[in-house]
C-alpha cells in the first residue's frame, strides 16, 4: 500500500477538510469493488483510499501522521501508543485495526467467510477485601463453545461442508442495478448459507450444523487490585464462539462488590469512624486500630474534638495502574454517655463545677420532674 495518504487522495498536504472529503467521495465511487467486479486491483486501491481518508479526516490522527508518518499511527512519540497500534506490522494490519476485517467487514479464513461470535456478559461477586487487594476468582457462565464432535465444521463426522451453490462460496449475493452514477453492484449476505459460503448436507447431530453448542464453562478471572463496584473487566476471546470455526467474541465481566462492615470507599481513599469516650478525647489515649493490613497503634492526643481526622498514609486502596495506594482517613466520633451511675454523675458535676460550667439540676430535682412530665 502507498504510505503517502495525501497522494492516495490526490490532495495537497494543506488541503481543507472539505477538499479531503470531496476527493474521497470521488475516488470511493471510482474504485469501489462493486463497480469494478472484474478488476482484481480495485479492492486494494479502494483499501488505500479508505485508510487514507480515515486518517486525514481525524484532526488528531492527521496531526500525528503529519509529524511521524505511518509509524506515528502505530506508536506515538515518547513511547506512547494513543491509537493502540504499537504491535502492528504493515499497512494491512493498520487497515484491520481501523476497519476490523476485510473491506466488507468480514474476515476470511481458508477461502471462506467466517463470522465472529457475539460478546457475552457475566456478573462476578467480590468481597470488599478481594476488590481492594485483587484476587483470582472462578466464574461460571453459559457460553457457545466449539463443537468437539465435528471440530467446529458443523458437518456430521465423516462428511464435509460443500461450497454454497447460491453464492459460489463468497457468502455474498451481488445484484446489479442502475443509478445516477451508472451501473452499481450491491452485495448482501447469502441467505442460503447464512453468509458462510458453505452448505451442509448432513449436519452434526450434536450442534445441528452450527459448529458450536452451549455449555457451562468455568473461567478463572484475574481481578486486579483496586477495582471497584460497577467496574467491568474485558476478557478477549472468552465470549461466544463464532459459528463453524469463527473467532470468539469477548466476555465482559461486571464486578459487584459487597460492602464492608466498617470501611467505606471514596476512590482510592478508605473512610472509617473511630469511637472514643469523651474522657479519652479530653485527656488523650492510644488505641490498637485494625486496618485492612493489620493492627496499627493510633495515638489520640489530648483535647481531640469530635470530627477530627487522622490520615494513615498508604493504607487505602491500591491504584489499578499499580502506582501506589490511597490513604485511610479515620474520623473521631466522641461518644457522650447516656446512662450514668450516681457516682459517675457526681464526678461529672464536680468536674463541671471546677470548670465553671452550668449543668442541669441533680437527678430527682426540677430537671428530672420536667423530664418525666414531658414523656
Short mmCIF file of C-alpha atoms in Angstrom, two decimals, residues 9-373:
data_model
loop_
_atom_site.label_atom_id
_atom_site.label_comp_id
_atom_site.label_asym_id
_atom_site.label_seq_id
_atom_site.Cartn_x
_atom_site.Cartn_y
_atom_site.Cartn_z
CA UNK A 9 -6.40 11.01 -2.29
CA UNK A 10 -4.72 13.35 -4.77
CA UNK A 11 -4.75 16.39 -2.47
CA UNK A 12 -2.06 18.70 -1.13
CA UNK A 13 -0.76 18.45 2.44
CA UNK A 14 -2.58 21.68 3.37
CA UNK A 15 -5.90 20.52 1.91
CA UNK A 16 -9.01 21.51 3.85
CA UNK A 17 -11.44 19.02 5.38
CA UNK A 18 -13.93 19.68 2.58
CA UNK A 19 -11.30 19.07 -0.11
CA UNK A 20 -10.33 15.78 1.52
CA UNK A 21 -13.97 14.71 1.78
CA UNK A 22 -14.71 15.55 -1.88
CA UNK A 23 -11.61 13.69 -3.07
CA UNK A 24 -12.55 10.65 -1.02
CA UNK A 25 -16.11 10.51 -2.34
CA UNK A 26 -14.92 10.74 -5.93
CA UNK A 27 -12.31 8.00 -5.53
CA UNK A 28 -14.61 5.76 -3.46
CA UNK A 29 -17.14 5.73 -6.29
CA UNK A 30 -14.41 5.14 -8.84
CA UNK A 31 -12.65 2.28 -7.08
CA UNK A 32 -15.46 0.56 -5.18
CA UNK A 33 -15.14 -3.20 -5.86
CA UNK A 34 -18.83 -3.45 -6.69
CA UNK A 35 -18.41 -1.12 -9.64
CA UNK A 36 -15.32 -2.99 -10.89
CA UNK A 37 -16.07 -6.69 -10.30
CA UNK A 38 -13.63 -7.84 -12.98
CA UNK A 39 -10.63 -5.76 -11.84
CA UNK A 40 -8.57 -7.62 -9.21
CA UNK A 41 -6.62 -4.47 -8.31
CA UNK A 42 -9.69 -2.43 -7.41
CA UNK A 43 -10.12 -3.77 -3.88
CA UNK A 44 -6.52 -2.94 -2.94
CA UNK A 45 -6.86 0.57 -4.32
CA UNK A 46 -10.15 1.03 -2.52
CA UNK A 47 -8.49 -0.04 0.74
CA UNK A 48 -5.82 2.61 0.26
CA UNK A 49 -8.47 5.28 -0.27
CA UNK A 50 -10.45 4.13 2.79
CA UNK A 51 -7.41 4.11 5.07
CA UNK A 52 -6.12 7.47 3.83
CA UNK A 53 -9.50 9.09 4.47
CA UNK A 54 -9.90 7.56 7.93
CA UNK A 55 -6.58 9.09 8.98
CA UNK A 56 -6.81 12.50 7.29
CA UNK A 57 -10.41 13.24 8.30
CA UNK A 58 -9.49 12.96 12.01
CA UNK A 59 -7.56 16.05 13.25
CA UNK A 60 -5.60 14.17 15.91
CA UNK A 61 -4.63 11.26 13.62
CA UNK A 62 -3.80 13.65 10.80
CA UNK A 63 -1.54 15.75 13.05
CA UNK A 64 0.31 12.65 14.25
CA UNK A 65 0.63 11.34 10.68
CA UNK A 66 1.99 14.72 9.50
CA UNK A 67 4.64 14.66 12.24
CA UNK A 68 5.66 11.00 12.32
CA UNK A 69 4.22 9.38 9.20
CA UNK A 70 2.66 5.92 9.32
CA UNK A 71 4.88 5.00 12.29
CA UNK A 72 3.18 7.76 14.24
CA UNK A 73 -0.09 5.86 13.92
CA UNK A 74 1.48 2.62 15.10
CA UNK A 75 3.26 4.11 18.11
CA UNK A 76 3.22 7.67 19.38
CA UNK A 77 6.23 9.81 20.20
CA UNK A 78 7.90 9.25 23.58
CA UNK A 79 6.73 5.63 23.78
CA UNK A 80 3.04 6.48 23.82
CA UNK A 81 0.59 4.40 21.84
CA UNK A 82 -2.53 6.56 21.64
CA UNK A 83 -4.25 4.53 18.95
CA UNK A 84 -3.26 1.08 20.16
CA UNK A 85 -1.15 0.24 17.09
CA UNK A 86 2.13 -0.41 18.89
CA UNK A 87 2.17 -4.08 17.89
CA UNK A 88 1.10 -3.50 14.29
CA UNK A 89 3.11 -4.65 11.30
CA UNK A 90 2.41 -3.27 7.85
CA UNK A 91 -0.42 -1.20 6.44
CA UNK A 92 -2.57 -4.30 6.13
CA UNK A 93 -2.54 -4.64 9.93
CA UNK A 94 -3.23 -0.94 10.23
CA UNK A 95 -6.25 -1.30 7.94
CA UNK A 96 -7.59 -4.16 10.06
CA UNK A 97 -7.21 -2.03 13.19
CA UNK A 98 -9.33 0.72 11.62
CA UNK A 99 -11.98 -1.46 9.98
CA UNK A 100 -11.90 -4.76 11.89
CA UNK A 101 -11.52 -7.11 8.91
CA UNK A 102 -11.78 -7.03 5.14
CA UNK A 103 -13.15 -4.18 3.09
CA UNK A 104 -16.64 -5.58 3.63
CA UNK A 105 -16.20 -6.01 7.41
CA UNK A 106 -15.92 -9.78 7.27
CA UNK A 107 -12.92 -11.97 7.97
CA UNK A 108 -11.66 -14.55 5.52
CA UNK A 109 -10.30 -17.93 6.57
CA UNK A 110 -9.29 -20.67 4.21
CA UNK A 111 -11.10 -19.01 1.29
CA UNK A 112 -14.43 -18.75 3.10
CA UNK A 113 -16.16 -16.13 5.17
CA UNK A 114 -16.17 -16.64 8.93
CA UNK A 115 -18.24 -14.75 11.42
CA UNK A 116 -17.11 -13.62 14.84
CA UNK A 117 -19.07 -14.83 17.82
CA UNK A 118 -21.11 -12.37 19.84
CA UNK A 119 -19.89 -10.81 23.06
CA UNK A 120 -21.14 -12.18 26.37
CA UNK A 121 -21.73 -10.64 29.79
CA UNK A 122 -21.49 -12.04 33.31
CA UNK A 123 -21.55 -10.76 36.89
CA UNK A 124 -18.82 -11.61 39.39
CA UNK A 125 -19.40 -11.05 43.11
CA UNK A 126 -16.43 -9.94 45.21
CA UNK A 127 -15.79 -9.37 48.88
CA UNK A 128 -14.62 -5.87 49.77
CA UNK A 129 -11.07 -7.01 50.52
CA UNK A 130 -10.90 -9.02 47.28
CA UNK A 131 -11.64 -5.87 45.31
CA UNK A 132 -9.04 -3.90 47.28
CA UNK A 133 -6.17 -6.38 47.07
CA UNK A 134 -7.10 -8.33 43.91
CA UNK A 135 -7.94 -12.00 43.61
CA UNK A 136 -8.13 -14.95 41.23
CA UNK A 137 -11.80 -15.90 41.18
CA UNK A 138 -13.69 -18.63 39.35
CA UNK A 139 -16.59 -17.53 37.14
CA UNK A 140 -19.21 -19.85 35.68
CA UNK A 141 -21.03 -18.81 32.52
CA UNK A 142 -23.13 -20.47 29.83
CA UNK A 143 -21.46 -19.80 26.50
CA UNK A 144 -21.43 -21.04 22.94
CA UNK A 145 -18.26 -23.16 22.63
CA UNK A 146 -16.72 -25.01 19.66
CA UNK A 147 -18.36 -28.37 18.98
CA UNK A 148 -15.81 -31.11 19.58
CA UNK A 149 -17.85 -33.75 17.73
CA UNK A 150 -17.46 -32.09 14.33
CA UNK A 151 -14.36 -29.99 15.12
CA UNK A 152 -16.50 -26.85 14.56
CA UNK A 153 -17.24 -27.70 10.92
CA UNK A 154 -20.95 -28.22 11.52
CA UNK A 155 -20.90 -31.38 9.39
CA UNK A 156 -21.53 -34.92 10.63
CA UNK A 157 -18.26 -36.75 11.32
CA UNK A 158 -17.06 -38.41 8.11
CA UNK A 159 -18.64 -35.72 5.92
CA UNK A 160 -17.60 -32.19 4.97
CA UNK A 161 -19.30 -28.92 4.03
CA UNK A 162 -19.69 -28.12 0.34
CA UNK A 163 -19.44 -24.81 -1.49
CA UNK A 164 -22.71 -22.89 -1.46
CA UNK A 165 -24.46 -23.15 -4.81
CA UNK A 166 -26.13 -19.76 -4.44
CA UNK A 167 -23.10 -17.56 -3.75
CA UNK A 168 -20.29 -19.73 -5.02
CA UNK A 169 -18.58 -19.73 -1.62
CA UNK A 170 -18.28 -15.96 -1.23
CA UNK A 171 -21.00 -15.66 1.40
CA UNK A 172 -22.48 -12.73 -0.56
CA UNK A 173 -25.06 -12.36 -3.28
CA UNK A 174 -24.39 -9.50 -5.68
CA UNK A 175 -27.05 -7.66 -7.63
CA UNK A 176 -26.58 -5.17 -10.46
CA UNK A 177 -28.70 -2.02 -10.54
CA UNK A 178 -28.73 1.26 -12.39
CA UNK A 179 -28.26 4.57 -10.55
CA UNK A 180 -27.43 8.17 -11.38
CA UNK A 181 -23.77 7.19 -11.03
CA UNK A 182 -24.15 4.45 -13.59
CA UNK A 183 -24.22 0.73 -13.08
CA UNK A 184 -23.85 -0.22 -9.41
CA UNK A 185 -23.36 -3.64 -7.87
CA UNK A 186 -24.77 -4.16 -4.39
CA UNK A 187 -23.98 -7.12 -2.16
CA UNK A 188 -25.91 -8.71 0.66
CA UNK A 189 -25.33 -11.76 2.88
CA UNK A 190 -26.31 -15.02 1.25
CA UNK A 191 -29.46 -16.32 2.88
CA UNK A 192 -28.96 -19.88 1.70
CA UNK A 193 -25.70 -20.48 3.57
CA UNK A 194 -26.01 -17.78 6.23
CA UNK A 195 -23.09 -15.85 4.69
CA UNK A 196 -20.65 -18.70 5.43
CA UNK A 197 -20.10 -19.70 1.80
CA UNK A 198 -20.75 -23.35 2.67
CA UNK A 199 -23.70 -25.72 2.69
CA UNK A 200 -24.01 -28.70 4.99
CA UNK A 201 -25.93 -31.65 3.58
CA UNK A 202 -25.54 -33.77 6.72
CA UNK A 203 -25.44 -31.60 9.87
CA UNK A 204 -23.62 -32.67 13.01
CA UNK A 205 -26.13 -34.29 15.40
CA UNK A 206 -24.67 -32.52 18.45
CA UNK A 207 -24.59 -28.93 17.18
CA UNK A 208 -27.14 -29.20 14.34
CA UNK A 209 -24.78 -27.69 11.83
CA UNK A 210 -23.77 -24.66 13.90
CA UNK A 211 -20.28 -25.86 14.69
CA UNK A 212 -20.84 -24.76 18.28
CA UNK A 213 -23.04 -25.63 21.22
CA UNK A 214 -23.95 -24.04 24.51
CA UNK A 215 -22.20 -25.31 27.62
CA UNK A 216 -21.44 -24.06 31.10
CA UNK A 217 -17.78 -23.18 31.39
CA UNK A 218 -15.66 -22.09 34.33
CA UNK A 219 -13.02 -19.40 33.85
CA UNK A 220 -10.51 -18.17 36.40
CA UNK A 221 -10.71 -14.39 36.31
CA UNK A 222 -7.67 -12.39 37.38
CA UNK A 223 -9.16 -9.43 39.24
CA UNK A 224 -6.55 -6.66 39.61
CA UNK A 225 -6.12 -4.84 42.91
CA UNK A 226 -8.09 -1.62 43.27
CA UNK A 227 -11.20 -2.44 41.24
CA UNK A 228 -14.49 -1.02 42.46
CA UNK A 229 -18.16 -1.89 42.42
CA UNK A 230 -19.56 -1.41 38.91
CA UNK A 231 -16.22 -1.83 37.12
CA UNK A 232 -16.13 -4.12 34.08
CA UNK A 233 -13.32 -6.45 33.02
CA UNK A 234 -12.96 -7.44 29.37
CA UNK A 235 -11.75 -10.97 28.65
CA UNK A 236 -10.76 -11.00 25.00
CA UNK A 237 -11.80 -14.11 23.08
CA UNK A 238 -13.73 -15.60 26.02
CA UNK A 239 -17.20 -14.78 24.69
CA UNK A 240 -19.46 -16.87 22.44
CA UNK A 241 -17.65 -18.92 19.81
CA UNK A 242 -18.33 -17.95 16.21
CA UNK A 243 -20.36 -20.32 14.01
CA UNK A 244 -18.40 -23.01 12.16
CA UNK A 245 -14.99 -22.11 13.48
CA UNK A 246 -15.42 -18.36 13.64
CA UNK A 247 -13.41 -16.47 16.28
CA UNK A 248 -14.98 -15.99 19.70
CA UNK A 249 -16.30 -12.68 20.93
CA UNK A 250 -15.30 -11.08 24.21
CA UNK A 251 -16.61 -11.71 27.70
CA UNK A 252 -17.44 -8.61 29.74
CA UNK A 253 -17.37 -9.31 33.47
CA UNK A 254 -19.29 -6.80 35.58
CA UNK A 255 -17.99 -6.61 39.14
CA UNK A 256 -20.33 -6.43 42.12
CA UNK A 257 -18.54 -5.67 45.40
CA UNK A 258 -20.14 -6.38 48.77
CA UNK A 259 -19.92 -3.53 51.33
CA UNK A 260 -17.54 -3.76 54.28
CA UNK A 261 -18.76 -3.85 57.86
CA UNK A 262 -16.59 -0.84 58.81
CA UNK A 263 -14.91 0.80 55.86
CA UNK A 264 -16.45 2.85 53.11
CA UNK A 265 -14.63 3.86 49.97
CA UNK A 266 -14.14 7.07 48.01
CA UNK A 267 -11.98 6.20 45.00
CA UNK A 268 -8.68 5.02 46.46
CA UNK A 269 -9.42 6.51 49.89
CA UNK A 270 -10.83 4.39 52.72
CA UNK A 271 -13.03 6.06 55.36
CA UNK A 272 -13.81 4.87 58.88
CA UNK A 273 -15.12 6.21 62.19
CA UNK A 274 -13.25 5.70 65.46
CA UNK A 275 -15.47 5.94 68.54
CA UNK A 276 -13.83 7.19 71.75
CA UNK A 277 -15.23 8.29 75.11
CA UNK A 278 -15.25 11.99 75.89
CA UNK A 279 -12.78 11.42 78.74
CA UNK A 280 -10.40 9.70 76.31
CA UNK A 281 -10.78 12.58 73.86
CA UNK A 282 -10.14 15.09 76.64
CA UNK A 283 -7.02 13.60 78.21
CA UNK A 284 -5.78 11.54 75.23
CA UNK A 285 -5.35 7.83 74.68
CA UNK A 286 -3.69 5.24 72.49
CA UNK A 287 -5.78 2.58 70.76
CA UNK A 288 -4.97 -0.51 68.73
CA UNK A 289 -6.68 0.26 65.43
CA UNK A 290 -7.34 -2.55 62.95
CA UNK A 291 -6.65 -1.62 59.31
CA UNK A 292 -7.04 -3.87 56.27
CA UNK A 293 -3.30 -4.54 56.57
CA UNK A 294 -3.34 -5.40 60.28
CA UNK A 295 -3.28 -3.63 63.65
CA UNK A 296 -1.75 -0.16 63.99
CA UNK A 297 -1.11 1.85 67.18
CA UNK A 298 -3.13 5.06 66.84
CA UNK A 299 -2.48 7.93 69.26
CA UNK A 300 -5.42 10.20 70.13
CA UNK A 301 -3.87 13.37 71.58
CA UNK A 302 -5.42 15.29 74.49
CA UNK A 303 -8.17 17.70 73.52
CA UNK A 304 -9.23 15.77 70.41
CA UNK A 305 -12.50 17.18 69.12
CA UNK A 306 -15.41 15.32 67.59
CA UNK A 307 -14.88 15.02 63.82
CA UNK A 308 -11.10 15.31 63.88
CA UNK A 309 -9.47 13.22 61.17
CA UNK A 310 -6.31 11.14 61.22
CA UNK A 311 -4.75 10.11 57.92
CA UNK A 312 -2.87 6.82 57.65
CA UNK A 313 -0.80 7.21 54.50
CA UNK A 314 -0.68 4.25 52.12
CA UNK A 315 -3.32 2.23 53.97
CA UNK A 316 -6.06 2.86 51.42
CA UNK A 317 -6.92 1.17 48.13
CA UNK A 318 -4.18 0.32 45.59
CA UNK A 319 -4.42 2.19 42.31
CA UNK A 320 -5.39 -0.05 39.42
CA UNK A 321 -2.39 1.12 37.39
CA UNK A 322 -0.11 -0.11 40.16
CA UNK A 323 1.16 3.35 41.12
CA UNK A 324 0.91 3.23 44.88
CA UNK A 325 -2.06 3.24 47.23
CA UNK A 326 -4.52 5.73 48.58
CA UNK A 327 -4.90 6.72 52.24
CA UNK A 328 -7.05 5.63 55.15
CA UNK A 329 -8.91 8.52 56.77
CA UNK A 330 -10.08 7.88 60.35
CA UNK A 331 -12.70 10.28 61.73
CA UNK A 332 -13.02 10.58 65.50
CA UNK A 333 -16.51 10.28 66.94
CA UNK A 334 -16.68 11.37 70.59
CA UNK A 335 -19.37 9.36 72.38
CA UNK A 336 -21.37 11.04 75.16
CA UNK A 337 -22.51 8.53 77.80
CA UNK A 338 -26.27 8.22 78.13
CA UNK A 339 -26.56 6.02 81.22
CA UNK A 340 -24.65 7.23 84.32
CA UNK A 341 -24.44 5.80 87.80
CA UNK A 342 -24.95 8.23 90.69
CA UNK A 343 -21.22 8.18 91.40
CA UNK A 344 -20.35 8.95 87.76
CA UNK A 345 -22.86 11.77 87.65
CA UNK A 346 -21.48 13.26 90.85
CA UNK A 347 -17.94 13.20 89.47
CA UNK A 348 -19.09 14.94 86.31
CA UNK A 349 -20.85 17.62 88.38
CA UNK A 350 -17.66 18.24 90.30
CA UNK A 351 -15.78 18.44 87.02
CA UNK A 352 -18.29 20.97 85.66
CA UNK A 353 -18.08 22.97 88.89
CA UNK A 354 -14.30 23.17 88.62
CA UNK A 355 -14.62 24.42 85.03
CA UNK A 356 -17.34 26.91 85.92
CA UNK A 357 -19.88 25.23 83.67
CA UNK A 358 -23.59 25.29 84.47
CA UNK A 359 -25.34 21.90 84.37
CA UNK A 360 -28.88 20.68 84.98
CA UNK A 361 -30.13 20.02 88.49
CA UNK A 362 -29.37 16.79 90.28
CA UNK A 363 -31.44 13.78 89.30
CA UNK A 364 -34.70 13.81 91.20
CA UNK A 365 -34.78 17.62 91.20
CA UNK A 366 -36.63 20.08 88.97
CA UNK A 367 -34.94 18.88 85.78
CA UNK A 368 -35.90 15.26 86.48
CA UNK A 369 -39.53 16.20 87.20
CA UNK A 370 -39.67 18.24 83.98
CA UNK A 371 -38.29 15.34 82.00
CA UNK A 372 -40.84 12.93 83.50
CA UNK A 373 -43.72 15.27 82.73
#
